[in-house]
Each structure stands twice: as structure tokens, then as C-alpha cells.
Amino acid sequence: MDGPDPAEARRRYAKLAATYDRRVDQRFVKRMRVAAVRRLALQPGYHVLDLGCGTGANFPYLVRAVGPEGRVTGVELSDEMAAVAGARASEAGWINVDIILSDAATAPLPTEADGALFFLTHDLVRSPAAVERVVNACRPGARIVAFGPKTAPRWNRPLNAAIRRIATPYVTTFEGFDKPWSYLERHLGDFTVQTLPLGGAYLGHGRVPADSPTTT
């Protein structure tokens, strides 16, 4: 199966931006945003990357975790989604939030970041170039967390059909859907995956190893 298609993703999210939060940010997803940020173990003053930041729905949780002296850098492929995220940050007065409009696989990422979050970004976690670039942008010991949908056990065919139907507008590939975190797992130490109830979603996290090179 083919991998992610950034051009198709850009086209889709141009149409989805205006209604994305209303469609996606339901109670379960909000709970998982809290859980994912908690796994990052951020401290005041830290710098965290939010990959595929979309409309900036993670920003409130990340800004609260790093405090006014910390930094949040969002990376977003879609102009329209990034515009919503920028408006959210501006309206909230978060002067420590920056947004890089770029594909995460080629984005000019900051170096020595203290953590990175992939939240509902299946296309990005299935991009070896994006994963490697993000890992190399983080300092040794930094935590990287990923949350998203996955294929449920084979016996649960109705759930798998529902997951694919829900995910289809937001992903350009189902490659690796049975184990979306596999590229992250290769690069990170102490990698742990929590399979969520009924097996249709996951929360994974690990640390950048001490011998990981840091590149610009």
C-alpha cells in the first residue's frame, strides 16, 4: 500500500479546516489530548513541538504545561488549518506559540526541543523522513508521544469498518494502520504502547536515546 500523500492531505484539509474542531474534538479526543500531554512530562520553560498541529487544539494543554517561559512550536502542512491555529493563539494572547507552515518531513525544525507530540497524525507517523527529522530535532532524553487510530483485533470487524469510515477523510494512507508507531519505536528508547479499549486506538511514548544525533 502506498504511503502518505502530502499534496492530497493539503487539498483535503483546505476544505476541512472550517469544521475540523466541531467534527473531531469530541469528549474522548479531548481526554486523550490531556493524556498525551501528560505523557510528555513537560516542565515550565520547556520547548515542545506539535507536529501536524492542525487548528491548534493541543495548544491550550501544551501552553499550560510549559508556562509563559516555555515555547510551543506547531508544524502544519495546510495553510487553512494553520490560519485557524494562528487565530487561536492570537486570540488567547500566547506570544510563546509559533507555527511553521511546512511538511514535517522537510520543515526547518528548531533544535534541542524538550518533547514532541504527534496527535491524530497518521500520515506523519507513517513518514520515515518526518519521524527521523523530529527525533533529530529533540534533545537526548526528550519524550515523544503519539496518539491515533489503529486497526482493532481481527475479530472486531464492525469496529474496524467504523474506524476506517471515520478516519478516511483525514488520512491519505492506511499503510501501517495495524501498527502505526513502528517507525517511532525504531528510533526511541523505552517505547511503550497503550492500546485503548476495544483496540481501535493507541497511545505510544518513548524517549530520544542519548546517542541520537541532533541535526538542523
mmCIF file of N, CA, C and O in Angstrom, residues 13-109:
data_model
loop_
_atom_site.group_PDB
_atom_site.id
_atom_site.type_symbol
_atom_site.label_atom_id
_atom_site.label_comp_id
_atom_site.label_asym_id
_atom_site.label_seq_id
_atom_site.Cartn_x
_atom_site.Cartn_y
_atom_site.Cartn_z
ATOM 1 N N TYR A 13 -7.420 19.133 3.658
ATOM 2 C CA TYR A 13 -7.534 19.973 4.851
ATOM 3 C C TYR A 13 -7.890 21.411 4.532
ATOM 4 O O TYR A 13 -8.376 22.139 5.403
ATOM 5 N N ALA A 14 -7.693 21.832 3.292
ATOM 6 C CA ALA A 14 -8.179 23.143 2.885
ATOM 7 C C ALA A 14 -9.702 23.206 3.037
ATOM 8 O O ALA A 14 -10.267 24.236 3.404
ATOM 9 N N LYS A 15 -10.365 22.075 2.777
ATOM 10 C CA LYS A 15 -11.822 22.009 2.901
ATOM 11 C C LYS A 15 -12.273 21.702 4.323
ATOM 12 O O LYS A 15 -13.367 22.105 4.735
ATOM 13 N N LEU A 16 -11.440 20.985 5.080
ATOM 14 C CA LEU A 16 -11.841 20.536 6.414
ATOM 15 C C LEU A 16 -11.606 21.569 7.509
ATOM 16 O O LEU A 16 -12.189 21.472 8.595
ATOM 17 N N ALA A 17 -10.764 22.556 7.244
ATOM 18 C CA ALA A 17 -10.312 23.464 8.307
ATOM 19 C C ALA A 17 -11.463 24.142 9.043
ATOM 20 O O ALA A 17 -11.456 24.245 10.275
ATOM 21 N N ALA A 18 -12.447 24.606 8.317
ATOM 22 C CA ALA A 18 -13.524 25.392 8.936
ATOM 23 C C ALA A 18 -14.370 24.578 9.905
ATOM 24 O O ALA A 18 -14.937 25.128 10.857
ATOM 25 N N THR A 19 -14.468 23.269 9.684
ATOM 26 C CA THR A 19 -15.342 22.437 10.521
ATOM 27 C C THR A 19 -14.577 21.380 11.321
ATOM 28 O O THR A 19 -15.203 20.568 12.007
ATOM 29 N N TYR A 20 -13.250 21.403 11.243
ATOM 30 C CA TYR A 20 -12.457 20.323 11.837
ATOM 31 C C TYR A 20 -12.720 20.167 13.332
ATOM 32 O O TYR A 20 -12.972 19.060 13.812
ATOM 33 N N ASP A 21 -12.645 21.236 14.090
ATOM 34 C CA ASP A 21 -12.820 21.126 15.543
ATOM 35 C C ASP A 21 -14.193 20.578 15.901
ATOM 36 O O ASP A 21 -14.317 19.736 16.800
ATOM 37 N N ARG A 22 -15.209 21.031 15.212
ATOM 38 C CA ARG A 22 -16.561 20.564 15.510
ATOM 39 C C ARG A 22 -16.711 19.080 15.196
ATOM 40 O O ARG A 22 -17.402 18.344 15.920
ATOM 41 N N ARG A 23 -16.048 18.610 14.141
ATOM 42 C CA ARG A 23 -16.152 17.212 13.750
ATOM 43 C C ARG A 23 -15.320 16.284 14.641
ATOM 44 O O ARG A 23 -15.730 15.170 14.954
ATOM 45 N N VAL A 24 -14.138 16.752 15.028
ATOM 46 C CA VAL A 24 -13.151 15.848 15.630
ATOM 47 C C VAL A 24 -13.032 15.991 17.145
ATOM 48 O O VAL A 24 -12.850 14.991 17.854
ATOM 49 N N ASP A 25 -13.115 17.198 17.666
ATOM 50 C CA ASP A 25 -12.748 17.414 19.064
ATOM 51 C C ASP A 25 -13.879 17.070 20.029
ATOM 52 O O ASP A 25 -14.388 17.925 20.762
ATOM 53 N N GLN A 26 -14.253 15.804 20.028
ATOM 54 C CA GLN A 26 -15.300 15.325 20.922
ATOM 55 C C GLN A 26 -14.698 14.933 22.276
ATOM 56 O O GLN A 26 -13.503 15.019 22.493
ATOM 57 N N ARG A 27 -15.555 14.468 23.177
ATOM 58 C CA ARG A 27 -15.135 14.231 24.561
ATOM 59 C C ARG A 27 -13.959 13.271 24.671
ATOM 60 O O ARG A 27 -12.992 13.530 25.377
ATOM 61 N N PHE A 28 -14.015 12.142 23.947
ATOM 62 C CA PHE A 28 -12.935 11.166 24.014
ATOM 63 C C PHE A 28 -11.621 11.771 23.524
ATOM 64 O O PHE A 28 -10.557 11.581 24.128
ATOM 65 N N VAL A 29 -11.672 12.502 22.423
ATOM 66 C CA VAL A 29 -10.455 13.105 21.873
ATOM 67 C C VAL A 29 -9.882 14.128 22.848
ATOM 68 O O VAL A 29 -8.655 14.186 23.047
ATOM 69 N N LYS A 30 -10.712 14.908 23.480
ATOM 70 C CA LYS A 30 -10.227 15.884 24.456
ATOM 71 C C LYS A 30 -9.546 15.182 25.630
ATOM 72 O O LYS A 30 -8.514 15.638 26.124
ATOM 73 N N ARG A 31 -10.121 14.074 26.080
ATOM 74 C CA ARG A 31 -9.494 13.308 27.160
ATOM 75 C C ARG A 31 -8.118 12.808 26.736
ATOM 76 O O ARG A 31 -7.171 12.813 27.523
ATOM 77 N N MET A 32 -8.015 12.385 25.496
ATOM 78 C CA MET A 32 -6.741 11.873 25.007
ATOM 79 C C MET A 32 -5.719 12.986 24.814
ATOM 80 O O MET A 32 -4.510 12.749 24.950
ATOM 81 N N ARG A 33 -6.149 14.187 24.499
ATOM 82 C CA ARG A 33 -5.217 15.308 24.433
ATOM 83 C C ARG A 33 -4.572 15.522 25.804
ATOM 84 O O ARG A 33 -3.357 15.698 25.912
ATOM 85 N N VAL A 34 -5.381 15.478 26.833
ATOM 86 C CA VAL A 34 -4.860 15.631 28.195
ATOM 87 C C VAL A 34 -3.885 14.506 28.520
ATOM 88 O O VAL A 34 -2.788 14.732 29.040
ATOM 89 N N ALA A 35 -4.262 13.275 28.191
ATOM 90 C CA ALA A 35 -3.412 12.116 28.488
ATOM 91 C C ALA A 35 -2.103 12.184 27.724
ATOM 92 O O ALA A 35 -1.032 11.870 28.264
ATOM 93 N N ALA A 36 -2.160 12.583 26.448
ATOM 94 C CA ALA A 36 -0.953 12.646 25.628
ATOM 95 C C ALA A 36 0.015 13.701 26.151
ATOM 96 O O ALA A 36 1.224 13.456 26.255
ATOM 97 N N VAL A 37 -0.496 14.854 26.501
ATOM 98 C CA VAL A 37 0.376 15.916 27.034
ATOM 99 C C VAL A 37 0.964 15.499 28.371
ATOM 100 O O VAL A 37 2.133 15.778 28.667
ATOM 101 N N ARG A 38 0.197 14.787 29.169
ATOM 102 C CA ARG A 38 0.729 14.300 30.449
ATOM 103 C C ARG A 38 1.912 13.363 30.217
ATOM 104 O O ARG A 38 2.908 13.417 30.940
ATOM 105 N N ARG A 39 1.830 12.512 29.191
ATOM 106 C CA ARG A 39 2.927 11.583 28.890
ATOM 107 C C ARG A 39 4.203 12.312 28.463
ATOM 108 O O ARG A 39 5.295 11.777 28.591
ATOM 109 N N LEU A 40 4.068 13.522 27.969
ATOM 110 C CA LEU A 40 5.250 14.290 27.564
ATOM 111 C C LEU A 40 6.095 14.731 28.760
ATOM 112 O O LEU A 40 7.274 15.044 28.602
ATOM 113 N N ALA A 41 5.480 14.764 29.942
ATOM 114 C CA ALA A 41 6.190 15.155 31.173
ATOM 115 C C ALA A 41 6.904 16.496 31.000
ATOM 116 O O ALA A 41 8.070 16.654 31.379
ATOM 117 N N LEU A 42 6.192 17.463 30.446
ATOM 118 C CA LEU A 42 6.771 18.785 30.220
ATOM 119 C C LEU A 42 6.926 19.544 31.528
ATOM 120 O O LEU A 42 6.170 19.355 32.473
ATOM 121 N N GLN A 43 7.902 20.433 31.550
ATOM 122 C CA GLN A 43 8.170 21.280 32.701
ATOM 123 C C GLN A 43 8.121 22.748 32.270
ATOM 124 O O GLN A 43 8.328 23.060 31.084
ATOM 125 N N PRO A 44 7.871 23.671 33.199
ATOM 126 C CA PRO A 44 7.917 25.087 32.837
ATOM 127 C C PRO A 44 9.252 25.450 32.193
ATOM 128 O O PRO A 44 10.307 25.029 32.668
ATOM 129 N N GLY A 45 9.187 26.167 31.104
ATOM 130 C CA GLY A 45 10.393 26.560 30.392
ATOM 131 C C GLY A 45 10.779 25.632 29.261
ATOM 132 O O GLY A 45 11.687 25.941 28.483
ATOM 133 N N TYR A 46 10.107 24.491 29.119
ATOM 134 C CA TYR A 46 10.420 23.544 28.060
ATOM 135 C C TYR A 46 9.951 24.068 26.699
ATOM 136 O O TYR A 46 9.059 24.919 26.605
ATOM 137 N N HIS A 47 10.543 23.502 25.660
ATOM 138 C CA HIS A 47 10.146 23.787 24.278
ATOM 139 C C HIS A 47 9.593 22.499 23.684
ATOM 140 O O HIS A 47 10.294 21.482 23.626
ATOM 141 N N VAL A 48 8.350 22.531 23.227
ATOM 142 C CA VAL A 48 7.700 21.331 22.715
ATOM 143 C C VAL A 48 7.249 21.553 21.277
ATOM 144 O O VAL A 48 6.814 22.647 20.904
ATOM 145 N N LEU A 49 7.367 20.508 20.459
ATOM 146 C CA LEU A 49 6.916 20.531 19.075
ATOM 147 C C LEU A 49 5.564 19.841 18.960
ATOM 148 O O LEU A 49 5.358 18.768 19.540
ATOM 149 N N ASP A 50 4.649 20.446 18.223
ATOM 150 C CA ASP A 50 3.332 19.868 17.965
ATOM 151 C C ASP A 50 3.244 19.618 16.461
ATOM 152 O O ASP A 50 2.995 20.531 15.677
ATOM 153 N N LEU A 51 3.491 18.362 16.060
ATOM 154 C CA LEU A 51 3.566 18.017 14.647
ATOM 155 C C LEU A 51 2.180 17.802 14.060
ATOM 156 O O LEU A 51 1.369 17.110 14.661
ATOM 157 N N GLY A 52 1.933 18.401 12.897
ATOM 158 C CA GLY A 52 0.596 18.347 12.332
ATOM 159 C C GLY A 52 -0.378 19.006 13.287
ATOM 160 O O GLY A 52 -1.426 18.444 13.622
ATOM 161 N N CYS A 53 -0.039 20.205 13.735
ATOM 162 C CA CYS A 53 -0.790 20.854 14.820
ATOM 163 C C CYS A 53 -2.207 21.219 14.432
ATOM 164 O O CYS A 53 -3.034 21.517 15.297
ATOM 165 N N GLY A 54 -2.520 21.197 13.134
ATOM 166 C CA GLY A 54 -3.889 21.444 12.702
ATOM 167 C C GLY A 54 -4.400 22.805 13.135
ATOM 168 O O GLY A 54 -3.761 23.833 12.917
ATOM 169 N N THR A 55 -5.546 22.803 13.781
ATOM 170 C CA THR A 55 -6.184 24.046 14.222
ATOM 171 C C THR A 55 -5.652 24.540 15.564
ATOM 172 O O THR A 55 -6.185 25.499 16.116
ATOM 173 N N GLY A 56 -4.645 23.873 16.083
ATOM 174 C CA GLY A 56 -4.077 24.289 17.365
ATOM 175 C C GLY A 56 -4.845 23.797 18.571
ATOM 176 O O GLY A 56 -4.713 24.347 19.671
ATOM 177 N N ALA A 57 -5.608 22.726 18.409
ATOM 178 C CA ALA A 57 -6.425 22.224 19.519
ATOM 179 C C ALA A 57 -5.587 21.718 20.692
ATOM 180 O O ALA A 57 -6.072 21.670 21.829
ATOM 181 N N ASN A 58 -4.324 21.338 20.429
ATOM 182 C CA ASN A 58 -3.446 20.918 21.525
ATOM 183 C C ASN A 58 -2.810 22.098 22.260
ATOM 184 O O ASN A 58 -2.264 21.925 23.353
ATOM 185 N N PHE A 59 -2.830 23.268 21.646
ATOM 186 C CA PHE A 59 -2.100 24.401 22.205
ATOM 187 C C PHE A 59 -2.464 24.734 23.653
ATOM 188 O O PHE A 59 -1.566 24.983 24.469
ATOM 189 N N PRO A 60 -3.756 24.765 24.024
ATOM 190 C CA PRO A 60 -4.074 25.125 25.411
ATOM 191 C C PRO A 60 -3.391 24.219 26.435
ATOM 192 O O PRO A 60 -2.909 24.692 27.471
ATOM 193 N N TYR A 61 -3.328 22.918 26.140
ATOM 194 C CA TYR A 61 -2.728 21.961 27.059
ATOM 195 C C TYR A 61 -1.207 22.092 27.074
ATOM 196 O O TYR A 61 -0.582 22.007 28.138
ATOM 197 N N LEU A 62 -0.630 22.327 25.917
ATOM 198 C CA LEU A 62 0.829 22.451 25.831
ATOM 199 C C LEU A 62 1.311 23.756 26.450
ATOM 200 O O LEU A 62 2.312 23.772 27.176
ATOM 201 N N VAL A 63 0.605 24.848 26.181
ATOM 202 C CA VAL A 63 0.988 26.149 26.756
ATOM 203 C C VAL A 63 0.901 26.100 28.272
ATOM 204 O O VAL A 63 1.770 26.614 28.991
ATOM 205 N N ARG A 64 -0.143 25.469 28.775
ATOM 206 C CA ARG A 64 -0.292 25.344 30.230
ATOM 207 C C ARG A 64 0.870 24.542 30.827
ATOM 208 O O ARG A 64 1.374 24.864 31.905
ATOM 209 N N ALA A 65 1.321 23.526 30.108
ATOM 210 C CA ALA A 65 2.382 22.658 30.633
ATOM 211 C C ALA A 65 3.744 23.342 30.642
ATOM 212 O O ALA A 65 4.528 23.148 31.573
ATOM 213 N N VAL A 66 4.060 24.129 29.610
ATOM 214 C CA VAL A 66 5.398 24.750 29.535
ATOM 215 C C VAL A 66 5.439 26.126 30.177
ATOM 216 O O VAL A 66 6.529 26.659 30.432
ATOM 217 N N GLY A 67 4.271 26.707 30.452
ATOM 218 C CA GLY A 67 4.243 28.003 31.105
ATOM 219 C C GLY A 67 4.649 29.132 30.176
ATOM 220 O O GLY A 67 5.094 28.917 29.046
ATOM 221 N N PRO A 68 4.538 30.374 30.667
ATOM 222 C CA PRO A 68 4.848 31.538 29.829
ATOM 223 C C PRO A 68 6.308 31.628 29.433
ATOM 224 O O PRO A 68 6.649 32.280 28.444
ATOM 225 N N GLU A 69 7.182 30.970 30.204
ATOM 226 C CA GLU A 69 8.604 30.998 29.868
ATOM 227 C C GLU A 69 9.004 29.896 28.894
ATOM 228 O O GLU A 69 10.141 29.849 28.418
ATOM 229 N N GLY A 70 8.079 28.973 28.582
ATOM 230 C CA GLY A 70 8.355 27.904 27.629
ATOM 231 C C GLY A 70 7.922 28.290 26.229
ATOM 232 O O GLY A 70 7.457 29.408 25.977
ATOM 233 N N ARG A 71 8.063 27.344 25.296
ATOM 234 C CA ARG A 71 7.706 27.600 23.904
ATOM 235 C C ARG A 71 6.952 26.410 23.324
ATOM 236 O O ARG A 71 7.245 25.257 23.664
ATOM 237 N N VAL A 72 6.009 26.723 22.446
ATOM 238 C CA VAL A 72 5.289 25.708 21.685
ATOM 239 C C VAL A 72 5.475 26.032 20.209
ATOM 240 O O VAL A 72 5.176 27.151 19.778
ATOM 241 N N THR A 73 5.995 25.076 19.463
ATOM 242 C CA THR A 73 6.150 25.248 18.019
ATOM 243 C C THR A 73 5.269 24.245 17.301
ATOM 244 O O THR A 73 5.477 23.034 17.412
ATOM 245 N N GLY A 74 4.265 24.741 16.600
ATOM 246 C CA GLY A 74 3.415 23.892 15.798
ATOM 247 C C GLY A 74 3.950 23.789 14.383
ATOM 248 O O GLY A 74 4.523 24.753 13.861
ATOM 249 N N VAL A 75 3.782 22.643 13.777
ATOM 250 C CA VAL A 75 4.169 22.430 12.380
ATOM 251 C C VAL A 75 2.935 21.946 11.646
ATOM 252 O O VAL A 75 2.314 20.962 12.048
ATOM 253 N N GLU A 76 2.557 22.658 10.589
ATOM 254 C CA GLU A 76 1.314 22.334 9.890
ATOM 255 C C GLU A 76 1.485 22.498 8.384
ATOM 256 O O GLU A 76 2.029 23.489 7.908
ATOM 257 N N LEU A 77 0.999 21.511 7.644
ATOM 258 C CA LEU A 77 1.107 21.481 6.193
ATOM 259 C C LEU A 77 0.088 22.385 5.507
ATOM 260 O O LEU A 77 0.368 22.989 4.469
ATOM 261 N N SER A 78 -1.108 22.469 6.089
ATOM 262 C CA SER A 78 -2.228 23.166 5.453
ATOM 263 C C SER A 78 -2.268 24.641 5.829
ATOM 264 O O SER A 78 -2.310 24.987 7.013
ATOM 265 N N ASP A 79 -2.309 25.520 4.817
ATOM 266 C CA ASP A 79 -2.441 26.957 5.071
ATOM 267 C C ASP A 79 -3.709 27.257 5.863
ATOM 268 O O ASP A 79 -3.686 28.074 6.798
ATOM 269 N N GLU A 80 -4.799 26.606 5.491
ATOM 270 C CA GLU A 80 -6.084 26.899 6.115
ATOM 271 C C GLU A 80 -6.124 26.443 7.567
ATOM 272 O O GLU A 80 -6.638 27.160 8.444
ATOM 273 N N MET A 81 -5.589 25.268 7.848
ATOM 274 C CA MET A 81 -5.541 24.790 9.232
ATOM 275 C C MET A 81 -4.616 25.667 10.068
ATOM 276 O O MET A 81 -4.933 26.026 11.208
ATOM 277 N N ALA A 82 -3.468 26.032 9.506
ATOM 278 C CA ALA A 82 -2.520 26.881 10.222
ATOM 279 C C ALA A 82 -3.117 28.255 10.527
ATOM 280 O O ALA A 82 -2.838 28.843 11.568
ATOM 281 N N ALA A 83 -3.949 28.756 9.630
ATOM 282 C CA ALA A 83 -4.593 30.044 9.865
ATOM 283 C C ALA A 83 -5.523 29.988 11.071
ATOM 284 O O ALA A 83 -5.568 30.916 11.893
ATOM 285 N N VAL A 84 -6.259 28.884 11.209
ATOM 286 C CA VAL A 84 -7.127 28.709 12.379
ATOM 287 C C VAL A 84 -6.283 28.611 13.649
ATOM 288 O O VAL A 84 -6.603 29.224 14.675
ATOM 289 N N ALA A 85 -5.184 27.868 13.578
ATOM 290 C CA ALA A 85 -4.292 27.726 14.735
ATOM 291 C C ALA A 85 -3.693 29.074 15.118
ATOM 292 O O ALA A 85 -3.596 29.403 16.316
ATOM 293 N N GLY A 86 -3.280 29.854 14.121
ATOM 294 C CA GLY A 86 -2.715 31.170 14.405
ATOM 295 C C GLY A 86 -3.719 32.097 15.053
ATOM 296 O O GLY A 86 -3.387 32.842 15.979
ATOM 297 N N ALA A 87 -4.960 32.037 14.571
ATOM 298 C CA ALA A 87 -6.009 32.866 15.163
ATOM 299 C C ALA A 87 -6.280 32.447 16.602
ATOM 300 O O ALA A 87 -6.495 33.291 17.489
ATOM 301 N N ARG A 88 -6.241 31.145 16.861
ATOM 302 C CA ARG A 88 -6.456 30.653 18.231
ATOM 303 C C ARG A 88 -5.384 31.187 19.173
ATOM 304 O O ARG A 88 -5.677 31.662 20.270
ATOM 305 N N ALA A 89 -4.128 31.120 18.728
ATOM 306 C CA ALA A 89 -3.018 31.596 19.549
ATOM 307 C C ALA A 89 -3.096 33.098 19.764
ATOM 308 O O ALA A 89 -2.853 33.606 20.877
ATOM 309 N N SER A 90 -3.435 33.822 18.707
ATOM 310 C CA SER A 90 -3.527 35.281 18.808
ATOM 311 C C SER A 90 -4.637 35.705 19.759
ATOM 312 O O SER A 90 -4.447 36.591 20.607
ATOM 313 N N GLU A 91 -5.797 35.074 19.635
ATOM 314 C CA GLU A 91 -6.933 35.416 20.490
ATOM 315 C C GLU A 91 -6.650 35.109 21.952
ATOM 316 O O GLU A 91 -7.130 35.818 22.852
ATOM 317 N N ALA A 92 -5.863 34.062 22.195
ATOM 318 C CA ALA A 92 -5.531 33.686 23.573
ATOM 319 C C ALA A 92 -4.363 34.494 24.125
ATOM 320 O O ALA A 92 -4.087 34.436 25.332
ATOM 321 N N GLY A 93 -3.663 35.229 23.264
ATOM 322 C CA GLY A 93 -2.521 36.018 23.715
ATOM 323 C C GLY A 93 -1.284 35.188 24.003
ATOM 324 O O GLY A 93 -0.439 35.600 24.802
ATOM 325 N N TRP A 94 -1.140 34.054 23.317
ATOM 326 C CA TRP A 94 0.017 33.180 23.543
ATOM 327 C C TRP A 94 1.182 33.656 22.676
ATOM 328 O O TRP A 94 1.330 33.239 21.524
ATOM 329 N N ILE A 95 2.008 34.509 23.207
ATOM 330 C CA ILE A 95 3.130 35.036 22.433
ATOM 331 C C ILE A 95 4.273 34.026 22.341
ATOM 332 O O ILE A 95 5.238 34.244 21.602
ATOM 333 N N ASN A 96 4.173 32.933 23.064
ATOM 334 C CA ASN A 96 5.216 31.899 23.027
ATOM 335 C C ASN A 96 4.830 30.721 22.135
ATOM 336 O O ASN A 96 5.399 29.641 22.238
ATOM 337 N N VAL A 97 3.876 30.935 21.232
ATOM 338 C CA VAL A 97 3.466 29.908 20.273
ATOM 339 C C VAL A 97 3.862 30.346 18.870
ATOM 340 O O VAL A 97 3.522 31.456 18.442
ATOM 341 N N ASP A 98 4.593 29.491 18.181
ATOM 342 C CA ASP A 98 4.977 29.741 16.795
ATOM 343 C C ASP A 98 4.420 28.624 15.918
ATOM 344 O O ASP A 98 4.269 27.491 16.373
ATOM 345 N N ILE A 99 4.151 28.938 14.673
ATOM 346 C CA ILE A 99 3.650 27.937 13.730
ATOM 347 C C ILE A 99 4.534 27.954 12.491
ATOM 348 O O ILE A 99 4.744 29.005 11.881
ATOM 349 N N ILE A 100 5.054 26.779 12.150
ATOM 350 C CA ILE A 100 5.846 26.614 10.933
ATOM 351 C C ILE A 100 4.936 26.003 9.876
ATOM 352 O O ILE A 100 4.396 24.909 10.064
ATOM 353 N N LEU A 101 4.738 26.713 8.778
ATOM 354 C CA LEU A 101 3.892 26.227 7.695
ATOM 355 C C LEU A 101 4.758 25.404 6.749
ATOM 356 O O LEU A 101 5.466 25.944 5.895
ATOM 357 N N SER A 102 4.707 24.083 6.909
ATOM 358 C CA SER A 102 5.594 23.211 6.138
ATOM 359 C C SER A 102 5.219 21.756 6.354
ATOM 360 O O SER A 102 4.559 21.407 7.343
ATOM 361 N N ASP A 103 5.687 20.919 5.454
ATOM 362 C CA ASP A 103 5.626 19.472 5.631
ATOM 363 C C ASP A 103 6.648 19.099 6.710
ATOM 364 O O ASP A 103 7.809 19.526 6.644
ATOM 365 N N ALA A 104 6.235 18.324 7.690
ATOM 366 C CA ALA A 104 7.146 17.965 8.790
ATOM 367 C C ALA A 104 8.371 17.208 8.296
ATOM 368 O O ALA A 104 9.424 17.235 8.948
ATOM 369 N N ALA A 105 8.265 16.564 7.141
ATOM 370 C CA ALA A 105 9.406 15.805 6.608
ATOM 371 C C ALA A 105 10.520 16.701 6.106
ATOM 372 O O ALA A 105 11.672 16.262 5.982
ATOM 373 N N THR A 106 10.205 17.972 5.842
ATOM 374 C CA THR A 106 11.212 18.902 5.316
ATOM 375 C C THR A 106 11.266 20.208 6.093
ATOM 376 O O THR A 106 12.041 21.095 5.744
ATOM 377 N N ALA A 107 10.466 20.339 7.131
ATOM 378 C CA ALA A 107 10.359 21.603 7.866
ATOM 379 C C ALA A 107 11.679 21.994 8.529
ATOM 380 O O ALA A 107 12.416 21.134 9.013
ATOM 381 N N PRO A 108 11.981 23.286 8.576
ATOM 382 C CA PRO A 108 13.158 23.769 9.304
ATOM 383 C C PRO A 108 12.883 23.777 10.808
ATOM 384 O O PRO A 108 12.533 24.804 11.393
ATOM 385 N N LEU A 109 13.011 22.616 11.434
ATOM 386 C CA LEU A 109 12.640 22.473 12.836
ATOM 387 C C LEU A 109 13.687 23.093 13.768
ATOM 388 O O LEU A 109 14.877 23.069 13.465
#
